[in-house]
PDB file of C-alpha atoms in Angstrom:
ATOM      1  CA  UNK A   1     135.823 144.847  95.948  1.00  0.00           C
ATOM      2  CA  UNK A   2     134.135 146.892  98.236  1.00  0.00           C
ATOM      3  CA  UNK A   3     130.604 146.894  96.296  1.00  0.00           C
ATOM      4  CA  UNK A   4     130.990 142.755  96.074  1.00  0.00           C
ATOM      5  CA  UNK A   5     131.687 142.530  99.691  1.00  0.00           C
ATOM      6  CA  UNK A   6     128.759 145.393 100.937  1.00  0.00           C
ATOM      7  CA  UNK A   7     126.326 143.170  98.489  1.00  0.00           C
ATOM      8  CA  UNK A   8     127.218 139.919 100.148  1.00  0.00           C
ATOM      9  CA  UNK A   9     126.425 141.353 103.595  1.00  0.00           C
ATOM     10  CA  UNK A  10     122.688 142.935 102.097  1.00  0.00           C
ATOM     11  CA  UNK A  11     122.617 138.864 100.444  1.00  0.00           C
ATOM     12  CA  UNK A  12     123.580 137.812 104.267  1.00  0.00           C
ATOM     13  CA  UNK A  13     121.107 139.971 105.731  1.00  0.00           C
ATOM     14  CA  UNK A  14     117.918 139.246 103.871  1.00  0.00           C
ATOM     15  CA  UNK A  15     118.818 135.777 103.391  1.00  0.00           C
ATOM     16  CA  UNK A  16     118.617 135.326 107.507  1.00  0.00           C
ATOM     17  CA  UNK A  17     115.747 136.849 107.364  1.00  0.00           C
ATOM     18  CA  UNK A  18     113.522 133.842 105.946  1.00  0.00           C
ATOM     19  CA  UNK A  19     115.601 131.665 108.714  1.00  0.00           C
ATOM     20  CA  UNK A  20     113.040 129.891 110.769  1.00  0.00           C
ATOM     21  CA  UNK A  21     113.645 130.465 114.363  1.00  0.00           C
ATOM     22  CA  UNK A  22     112.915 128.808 117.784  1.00  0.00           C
ATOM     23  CA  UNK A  23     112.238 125.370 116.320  1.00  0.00           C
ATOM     24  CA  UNK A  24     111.179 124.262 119.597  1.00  0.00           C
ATOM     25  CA  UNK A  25     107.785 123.283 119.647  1.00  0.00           C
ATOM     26  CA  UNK A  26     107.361 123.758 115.911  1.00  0.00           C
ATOM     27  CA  UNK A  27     105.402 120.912 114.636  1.00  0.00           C
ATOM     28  CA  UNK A  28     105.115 119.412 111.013  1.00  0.00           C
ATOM     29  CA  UNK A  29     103.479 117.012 109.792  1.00  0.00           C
ATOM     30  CA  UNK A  30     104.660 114.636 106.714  1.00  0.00           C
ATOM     31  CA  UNK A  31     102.762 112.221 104.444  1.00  0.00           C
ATOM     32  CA  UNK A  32     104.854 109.300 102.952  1.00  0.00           C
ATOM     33  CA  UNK A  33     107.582 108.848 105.136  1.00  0.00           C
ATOM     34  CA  UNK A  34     107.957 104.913 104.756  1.00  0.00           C
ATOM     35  CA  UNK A  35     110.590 105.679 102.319  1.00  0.00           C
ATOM     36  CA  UNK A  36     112.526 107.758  99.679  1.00  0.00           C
ATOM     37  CA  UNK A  37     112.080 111.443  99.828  1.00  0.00           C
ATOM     38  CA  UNK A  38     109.372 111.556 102.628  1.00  0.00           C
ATOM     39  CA  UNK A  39     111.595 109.130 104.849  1.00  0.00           C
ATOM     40  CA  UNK A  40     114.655 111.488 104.508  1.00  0.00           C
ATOM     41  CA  UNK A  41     113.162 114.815 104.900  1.00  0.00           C
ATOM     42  CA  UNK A  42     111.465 113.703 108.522  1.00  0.00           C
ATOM     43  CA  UNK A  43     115.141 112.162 109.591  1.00  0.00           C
ATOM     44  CA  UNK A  44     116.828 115.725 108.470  1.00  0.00           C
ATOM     45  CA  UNK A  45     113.528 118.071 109.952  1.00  0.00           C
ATOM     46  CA  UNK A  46     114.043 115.771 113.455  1.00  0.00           C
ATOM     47  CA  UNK A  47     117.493 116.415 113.678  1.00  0.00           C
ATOM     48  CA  UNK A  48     117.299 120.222 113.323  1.00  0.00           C
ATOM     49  CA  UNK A  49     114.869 120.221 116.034  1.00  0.00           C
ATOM     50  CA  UNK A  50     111.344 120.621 114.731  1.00  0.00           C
ATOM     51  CA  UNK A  51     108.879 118.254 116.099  1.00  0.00           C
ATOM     52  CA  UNK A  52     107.774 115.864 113.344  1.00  0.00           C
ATOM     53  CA  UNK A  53     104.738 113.795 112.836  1.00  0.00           C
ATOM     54  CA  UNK A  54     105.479 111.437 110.094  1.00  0.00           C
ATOM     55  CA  UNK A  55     102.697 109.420 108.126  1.00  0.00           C
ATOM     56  CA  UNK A  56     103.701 106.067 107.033  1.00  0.00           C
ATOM     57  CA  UNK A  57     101.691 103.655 104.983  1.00  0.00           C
ATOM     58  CA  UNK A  58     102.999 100.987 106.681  1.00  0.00           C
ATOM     59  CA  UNK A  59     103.960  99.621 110.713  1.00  0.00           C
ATOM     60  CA  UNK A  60     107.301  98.352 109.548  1.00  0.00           C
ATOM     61  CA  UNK A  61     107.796 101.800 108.232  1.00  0.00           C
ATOM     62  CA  UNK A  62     106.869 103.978 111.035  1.00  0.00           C
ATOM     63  CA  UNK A  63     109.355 101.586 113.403  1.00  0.00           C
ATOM     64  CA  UNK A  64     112.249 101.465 111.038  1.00  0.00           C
ATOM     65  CA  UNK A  65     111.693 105.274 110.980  1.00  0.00           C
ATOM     66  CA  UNK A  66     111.559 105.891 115.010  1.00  0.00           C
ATOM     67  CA  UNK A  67     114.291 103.626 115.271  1.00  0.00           C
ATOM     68  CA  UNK A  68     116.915 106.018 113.767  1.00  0.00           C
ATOM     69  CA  UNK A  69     115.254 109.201 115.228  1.00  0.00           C
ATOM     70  CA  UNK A  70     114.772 110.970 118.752  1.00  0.00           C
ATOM     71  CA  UNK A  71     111.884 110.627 120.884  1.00  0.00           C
ATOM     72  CA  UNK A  72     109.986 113.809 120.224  1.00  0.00           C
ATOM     73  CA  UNK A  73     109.702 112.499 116.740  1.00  0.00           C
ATOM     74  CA  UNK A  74     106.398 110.778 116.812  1.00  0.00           C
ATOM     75  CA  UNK A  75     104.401 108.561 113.388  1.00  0.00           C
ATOM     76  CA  UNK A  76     101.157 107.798 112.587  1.00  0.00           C
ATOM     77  CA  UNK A  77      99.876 105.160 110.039  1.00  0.00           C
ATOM     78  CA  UNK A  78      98.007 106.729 106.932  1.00  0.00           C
ATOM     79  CA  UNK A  79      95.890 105.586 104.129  1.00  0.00           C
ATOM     80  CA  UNK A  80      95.102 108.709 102.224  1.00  0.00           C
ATOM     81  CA  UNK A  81      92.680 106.169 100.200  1.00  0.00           C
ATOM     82  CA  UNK A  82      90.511 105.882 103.218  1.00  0.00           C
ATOM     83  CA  UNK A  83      88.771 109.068 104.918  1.00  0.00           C
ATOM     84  CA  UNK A  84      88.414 107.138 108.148  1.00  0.00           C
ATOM     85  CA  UNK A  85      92.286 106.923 108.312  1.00  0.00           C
ATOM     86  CA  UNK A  86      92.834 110.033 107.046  1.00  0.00           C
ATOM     87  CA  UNK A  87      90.038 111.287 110.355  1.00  0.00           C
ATOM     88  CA  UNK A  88      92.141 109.545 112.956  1.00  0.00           C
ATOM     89  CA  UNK A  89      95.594 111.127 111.568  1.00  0.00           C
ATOM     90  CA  UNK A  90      94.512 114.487 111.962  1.00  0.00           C
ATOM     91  CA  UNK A  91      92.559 114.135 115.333  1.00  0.00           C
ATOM     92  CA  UNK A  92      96.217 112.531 116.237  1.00  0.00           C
ATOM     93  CA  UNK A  93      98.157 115.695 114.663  1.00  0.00           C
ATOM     94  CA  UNK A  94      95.582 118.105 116.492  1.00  0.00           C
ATOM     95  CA  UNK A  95      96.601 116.009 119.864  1.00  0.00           C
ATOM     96  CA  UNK A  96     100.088 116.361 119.096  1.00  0.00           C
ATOM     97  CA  UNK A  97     100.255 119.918 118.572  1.00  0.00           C
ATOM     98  CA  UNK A  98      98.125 120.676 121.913  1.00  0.00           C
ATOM     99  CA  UNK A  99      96.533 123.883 120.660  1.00  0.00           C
ATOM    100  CA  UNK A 100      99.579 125.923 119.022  1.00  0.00           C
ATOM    101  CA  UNK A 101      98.851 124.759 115.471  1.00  0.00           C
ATOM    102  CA  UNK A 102     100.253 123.306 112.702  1.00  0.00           C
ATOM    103  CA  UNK A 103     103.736 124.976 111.298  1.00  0.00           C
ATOM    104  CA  UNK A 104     104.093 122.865 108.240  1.00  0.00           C
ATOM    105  CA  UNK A 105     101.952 119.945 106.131  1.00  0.00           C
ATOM    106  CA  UNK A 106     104.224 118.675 103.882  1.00  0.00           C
ATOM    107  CA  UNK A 107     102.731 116.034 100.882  1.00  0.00           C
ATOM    108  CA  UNK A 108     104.813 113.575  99.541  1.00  0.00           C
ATOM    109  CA  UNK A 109     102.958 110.380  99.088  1.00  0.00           C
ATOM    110  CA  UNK A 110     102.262 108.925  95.797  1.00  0.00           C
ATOM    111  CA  UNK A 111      99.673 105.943  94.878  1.00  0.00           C
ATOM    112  CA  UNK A 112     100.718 102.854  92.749  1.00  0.00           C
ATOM    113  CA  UNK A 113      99.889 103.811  88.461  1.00  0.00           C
ATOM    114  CA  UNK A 114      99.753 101.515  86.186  1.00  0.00           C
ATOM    115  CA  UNK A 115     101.929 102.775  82.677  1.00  0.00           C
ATOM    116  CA  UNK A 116     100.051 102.053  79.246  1.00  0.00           C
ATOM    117  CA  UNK A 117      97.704 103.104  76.485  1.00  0.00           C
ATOM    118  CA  UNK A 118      94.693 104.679  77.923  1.00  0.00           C
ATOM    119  CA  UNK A 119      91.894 102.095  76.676  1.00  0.00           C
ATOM    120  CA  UNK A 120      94.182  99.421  78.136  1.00  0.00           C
ATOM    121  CA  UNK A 121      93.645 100.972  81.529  1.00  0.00           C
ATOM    122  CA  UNK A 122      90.297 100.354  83.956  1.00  0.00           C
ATOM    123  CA  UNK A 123      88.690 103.168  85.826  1.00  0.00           C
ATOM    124  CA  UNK A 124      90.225 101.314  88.735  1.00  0.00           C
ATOM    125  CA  UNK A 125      93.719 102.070  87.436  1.00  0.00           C
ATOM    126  CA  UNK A 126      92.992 105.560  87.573  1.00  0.00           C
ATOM    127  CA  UNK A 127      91.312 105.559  91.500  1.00  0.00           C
ATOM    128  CA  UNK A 128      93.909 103.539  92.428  1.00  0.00           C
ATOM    129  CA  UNK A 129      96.865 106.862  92.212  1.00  0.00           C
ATOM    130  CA  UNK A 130      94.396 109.185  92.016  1.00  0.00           C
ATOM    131  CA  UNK A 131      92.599 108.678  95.099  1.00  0.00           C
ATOM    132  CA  UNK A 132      96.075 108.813  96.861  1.00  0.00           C
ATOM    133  CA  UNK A 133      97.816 111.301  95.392  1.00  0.00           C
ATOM    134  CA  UNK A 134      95.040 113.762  94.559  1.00  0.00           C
ATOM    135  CA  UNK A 135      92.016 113.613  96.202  1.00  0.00           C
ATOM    136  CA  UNK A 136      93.366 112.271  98.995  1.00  0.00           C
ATOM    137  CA  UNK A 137      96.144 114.800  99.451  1.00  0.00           C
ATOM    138  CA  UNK A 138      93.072 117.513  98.724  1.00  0.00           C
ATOM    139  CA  UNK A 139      90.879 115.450 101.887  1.00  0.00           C
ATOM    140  CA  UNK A 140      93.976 115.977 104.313  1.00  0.00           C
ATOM    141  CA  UNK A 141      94.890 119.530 103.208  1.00  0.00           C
ATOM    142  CA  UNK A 142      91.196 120.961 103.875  1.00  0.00           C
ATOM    143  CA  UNK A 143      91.159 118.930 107.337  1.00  0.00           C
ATOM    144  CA  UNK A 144      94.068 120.437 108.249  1.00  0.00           C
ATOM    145  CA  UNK A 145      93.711 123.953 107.256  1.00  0.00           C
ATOM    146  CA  UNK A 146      92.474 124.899 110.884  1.00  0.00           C
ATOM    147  CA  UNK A 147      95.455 123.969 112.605  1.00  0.00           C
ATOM    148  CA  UNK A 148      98.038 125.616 109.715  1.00  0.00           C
ATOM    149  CA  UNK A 149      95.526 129.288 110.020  1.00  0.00           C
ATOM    150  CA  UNK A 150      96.370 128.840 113.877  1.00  0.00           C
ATOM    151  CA  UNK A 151     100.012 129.072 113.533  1.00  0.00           C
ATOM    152  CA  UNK A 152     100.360 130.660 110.433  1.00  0.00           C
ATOM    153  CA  UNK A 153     101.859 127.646 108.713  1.00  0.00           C
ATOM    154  CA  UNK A 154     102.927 126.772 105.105  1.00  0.00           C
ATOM    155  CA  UNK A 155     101.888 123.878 102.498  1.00  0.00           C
ATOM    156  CA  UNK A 156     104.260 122.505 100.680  1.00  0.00           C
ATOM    157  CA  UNK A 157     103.565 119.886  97.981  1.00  0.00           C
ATOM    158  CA  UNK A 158     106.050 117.997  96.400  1.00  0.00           C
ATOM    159  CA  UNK A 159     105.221 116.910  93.203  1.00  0.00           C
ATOM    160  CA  UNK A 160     107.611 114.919  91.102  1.00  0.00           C
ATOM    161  CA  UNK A 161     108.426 117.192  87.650  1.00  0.00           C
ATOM    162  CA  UNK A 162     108.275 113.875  85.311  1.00  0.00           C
ATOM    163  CA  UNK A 163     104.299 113.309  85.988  1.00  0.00           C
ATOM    164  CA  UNK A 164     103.784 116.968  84.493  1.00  0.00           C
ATOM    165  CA  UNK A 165     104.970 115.394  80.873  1.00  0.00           C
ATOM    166  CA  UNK A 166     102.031 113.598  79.621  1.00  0.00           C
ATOM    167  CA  UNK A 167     103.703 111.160  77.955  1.00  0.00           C
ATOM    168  CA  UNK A 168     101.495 107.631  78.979  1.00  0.00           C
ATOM    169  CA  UNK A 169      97.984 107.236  80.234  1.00  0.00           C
ATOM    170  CA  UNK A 170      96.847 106.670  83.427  1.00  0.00           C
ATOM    171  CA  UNK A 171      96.201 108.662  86.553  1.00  0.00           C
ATOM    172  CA  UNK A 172      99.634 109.812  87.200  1.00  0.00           C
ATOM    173  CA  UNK A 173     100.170 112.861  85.107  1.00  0.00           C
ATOM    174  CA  UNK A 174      96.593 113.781  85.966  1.00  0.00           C
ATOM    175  CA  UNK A 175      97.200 113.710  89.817  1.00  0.00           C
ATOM    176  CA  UNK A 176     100.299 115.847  89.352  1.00  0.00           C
ATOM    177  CA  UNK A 177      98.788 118.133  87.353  1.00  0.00           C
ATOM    178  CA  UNK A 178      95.559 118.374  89.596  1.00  0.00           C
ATOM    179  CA  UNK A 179      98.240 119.089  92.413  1.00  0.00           C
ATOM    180  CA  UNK A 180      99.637 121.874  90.801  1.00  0.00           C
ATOM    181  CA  UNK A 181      95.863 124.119  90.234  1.00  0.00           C
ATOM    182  CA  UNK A 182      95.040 122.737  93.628  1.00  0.00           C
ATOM    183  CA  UNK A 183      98.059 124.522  95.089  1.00  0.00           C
ATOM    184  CA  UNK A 184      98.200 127.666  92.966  1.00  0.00           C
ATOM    185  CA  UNK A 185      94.009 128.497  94.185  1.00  0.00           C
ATOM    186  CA  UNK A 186      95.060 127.646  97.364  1.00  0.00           C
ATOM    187  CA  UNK A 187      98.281 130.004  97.753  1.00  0.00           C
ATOM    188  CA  UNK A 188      96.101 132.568  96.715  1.00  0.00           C
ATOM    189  CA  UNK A 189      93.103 132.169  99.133  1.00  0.00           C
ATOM    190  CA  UNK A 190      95.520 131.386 102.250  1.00  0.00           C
ATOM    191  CA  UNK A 191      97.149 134.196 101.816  1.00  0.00           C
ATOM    192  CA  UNK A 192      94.340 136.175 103.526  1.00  0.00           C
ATOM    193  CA  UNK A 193      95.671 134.220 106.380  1.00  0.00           C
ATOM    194  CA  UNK A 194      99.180 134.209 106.767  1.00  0.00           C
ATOM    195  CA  UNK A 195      99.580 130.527 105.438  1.00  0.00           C
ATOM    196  CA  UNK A 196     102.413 130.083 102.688  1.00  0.00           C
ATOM    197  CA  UNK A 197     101.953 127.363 100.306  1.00  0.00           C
ATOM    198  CA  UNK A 198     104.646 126.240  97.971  1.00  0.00           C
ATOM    199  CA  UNK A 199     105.392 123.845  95.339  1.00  0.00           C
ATOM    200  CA  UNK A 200     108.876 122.069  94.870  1.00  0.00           C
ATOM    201  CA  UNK A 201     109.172 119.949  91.309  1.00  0.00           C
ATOM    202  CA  UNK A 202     111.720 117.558  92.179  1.00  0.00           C
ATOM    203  CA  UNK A 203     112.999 114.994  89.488  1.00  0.00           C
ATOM    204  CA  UNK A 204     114.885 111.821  90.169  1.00  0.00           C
ATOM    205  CA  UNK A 205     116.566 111.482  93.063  1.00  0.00           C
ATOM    206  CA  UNK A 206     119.511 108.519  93.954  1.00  0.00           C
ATOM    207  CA  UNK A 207     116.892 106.855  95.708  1.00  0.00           C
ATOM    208  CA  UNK A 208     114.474 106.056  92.634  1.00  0.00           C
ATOM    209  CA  UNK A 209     115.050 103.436  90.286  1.00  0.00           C
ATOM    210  CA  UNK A 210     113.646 102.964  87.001  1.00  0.00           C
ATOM    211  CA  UNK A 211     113.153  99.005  87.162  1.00  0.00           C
ATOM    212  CA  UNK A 212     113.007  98.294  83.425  1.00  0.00           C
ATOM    213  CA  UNK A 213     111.607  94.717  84.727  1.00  0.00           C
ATOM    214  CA  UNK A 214     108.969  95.897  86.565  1.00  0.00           C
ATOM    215  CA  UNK A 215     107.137  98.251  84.342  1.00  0.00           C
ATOM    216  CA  UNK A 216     107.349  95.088  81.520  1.00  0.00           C
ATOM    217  CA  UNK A 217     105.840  93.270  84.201  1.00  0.00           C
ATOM    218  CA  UNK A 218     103.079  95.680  84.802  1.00  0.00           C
ATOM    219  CA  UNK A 219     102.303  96.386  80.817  1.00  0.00           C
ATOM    220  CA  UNK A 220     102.033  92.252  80.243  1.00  0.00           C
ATOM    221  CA  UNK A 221     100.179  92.137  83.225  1.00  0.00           C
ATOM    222  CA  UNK A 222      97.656  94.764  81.383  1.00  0.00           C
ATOM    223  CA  UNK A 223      97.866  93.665  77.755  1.00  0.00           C
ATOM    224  CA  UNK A 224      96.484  89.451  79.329  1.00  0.00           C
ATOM    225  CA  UNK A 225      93.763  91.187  80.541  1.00  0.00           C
ATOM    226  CA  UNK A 226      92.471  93.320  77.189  1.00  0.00           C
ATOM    227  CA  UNK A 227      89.562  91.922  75.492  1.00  0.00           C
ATOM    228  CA  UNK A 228      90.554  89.926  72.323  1.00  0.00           C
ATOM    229  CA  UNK A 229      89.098  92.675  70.154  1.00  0.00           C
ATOM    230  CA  UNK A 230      91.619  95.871  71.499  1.00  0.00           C
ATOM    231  CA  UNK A 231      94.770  93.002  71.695  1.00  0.00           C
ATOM    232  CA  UNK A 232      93.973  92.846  67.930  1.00  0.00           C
ATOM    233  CA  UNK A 233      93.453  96.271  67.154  1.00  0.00           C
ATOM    234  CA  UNK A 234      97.207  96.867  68.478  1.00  0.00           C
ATOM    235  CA  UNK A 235      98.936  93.802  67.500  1.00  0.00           C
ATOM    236  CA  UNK A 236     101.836  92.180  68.967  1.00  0.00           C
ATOM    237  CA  UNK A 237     104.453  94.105  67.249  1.00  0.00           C
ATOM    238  CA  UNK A 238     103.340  97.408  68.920  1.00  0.00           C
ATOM    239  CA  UNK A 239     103.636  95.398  72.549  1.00  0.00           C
TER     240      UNK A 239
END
């Protein structure tokens, strides 16, 4: 009893340890917040006291958002597909943090992927997540690596566990796996400077649905479009 209780006060010890202190003036900064997983984490981060920047796609997202938060919380609209938004969100962050750095860049947005065979897919398909998800989470990172050395920050990408399973074509699994050697030469590198950078593989949370309607949509959306020649060479039974 005694060796179970002396362990739980070492557990107690070193756990409070990694507790992040004097959230005051502790800024981070969050991609995706319009909804889901993005949406939630700036709503819970603002309400222990860290002063958030959240990134929505969207102007009906970032007022829904500062609607149910406090003041200090602050948004800024993002298209990671676009450098020149992606310039004016992080000359924003750097005037929001006013010189004491960046404590925390956290990635959760995701671009739209169309599910199906590979040669039923455009290169177009394949810019149109990968240029969000990837290289566009890559363009932000790098601009913001300044401010995250200056306080010593952390990266944390969140990269849904499902796109690791290559199990359709498309850009999807590729961006997710691109995000995961992106962050693992990064953690190393960054370490040089104090900068953390972690991964979390989530899966499905309450918030996503799998709309059965909308992915049929999508694939006979794809399969009108296929030349007459690869329609044929798959047949309408496979469809």
């Amino acid at each position: 009893v005694l060796a179970s209780i002396l362990s739980l006060i070492i557990y107690w010890i070193i756990r409070d340890r990694y507790r992040v202190r004097n959230l005051n003036g502790k800024h981070v900064f969050i991609t995706g917040c319009d909804t889901g997983l993005g949406n939630s984490l700036a709503k819970w981060l603002d309400k222990r006291g860290f002063c958030v920047i959240a990134a929505c796609a969207t102007e009906k997202g970032s007022q829904e958002l500062q609607c149910c938060s406090s003041l200090s919380l602050k948004t800024v609209n993002l298209n990671l597909a676009d450098s020149s938004s992606i310039a004016r969100a992080v000359v924003f962050v750097t005037e929001q943090t006013a010189g004491k750095g960046l404590f925390g860049l956290v990635s959760n947005a995701e671009g739209s992927a169309p599910v199906g065979p590979t040669d039923w897919l455009r290169i177009e398909d394949f810019h149109s997540v990968l240029d969000v998800s990837l290289l566009g989470l890559i363009e932000i990172t790098l601009k913001l690596l300044p401010l995250l050395k200056k306080a010593e920050g952390r990266v944390v990408n969140l990269i849904n566990a499902k796109g690791l399973m290559a199990f359709v074509g498309g850009g999807y699994s590729l961006s997710k796996w691109g995000m995961e050697a992106f962050s693992d030469t990064l953690r190393i590198e960054m370490r040089h400077f104090g900068v953390k950078v972690s991964i979390v593989e989530h899966s499905f949370f309450k918030a996503e649905e799998i709309k059965s309607d909308i992915i049929e949509k999508n694939l006979l959306k794809l399969w009108n479009r296929l030349t007459p020649e690869i329609r044929d060479s798959y047949g309408e039974k496979y469809l």
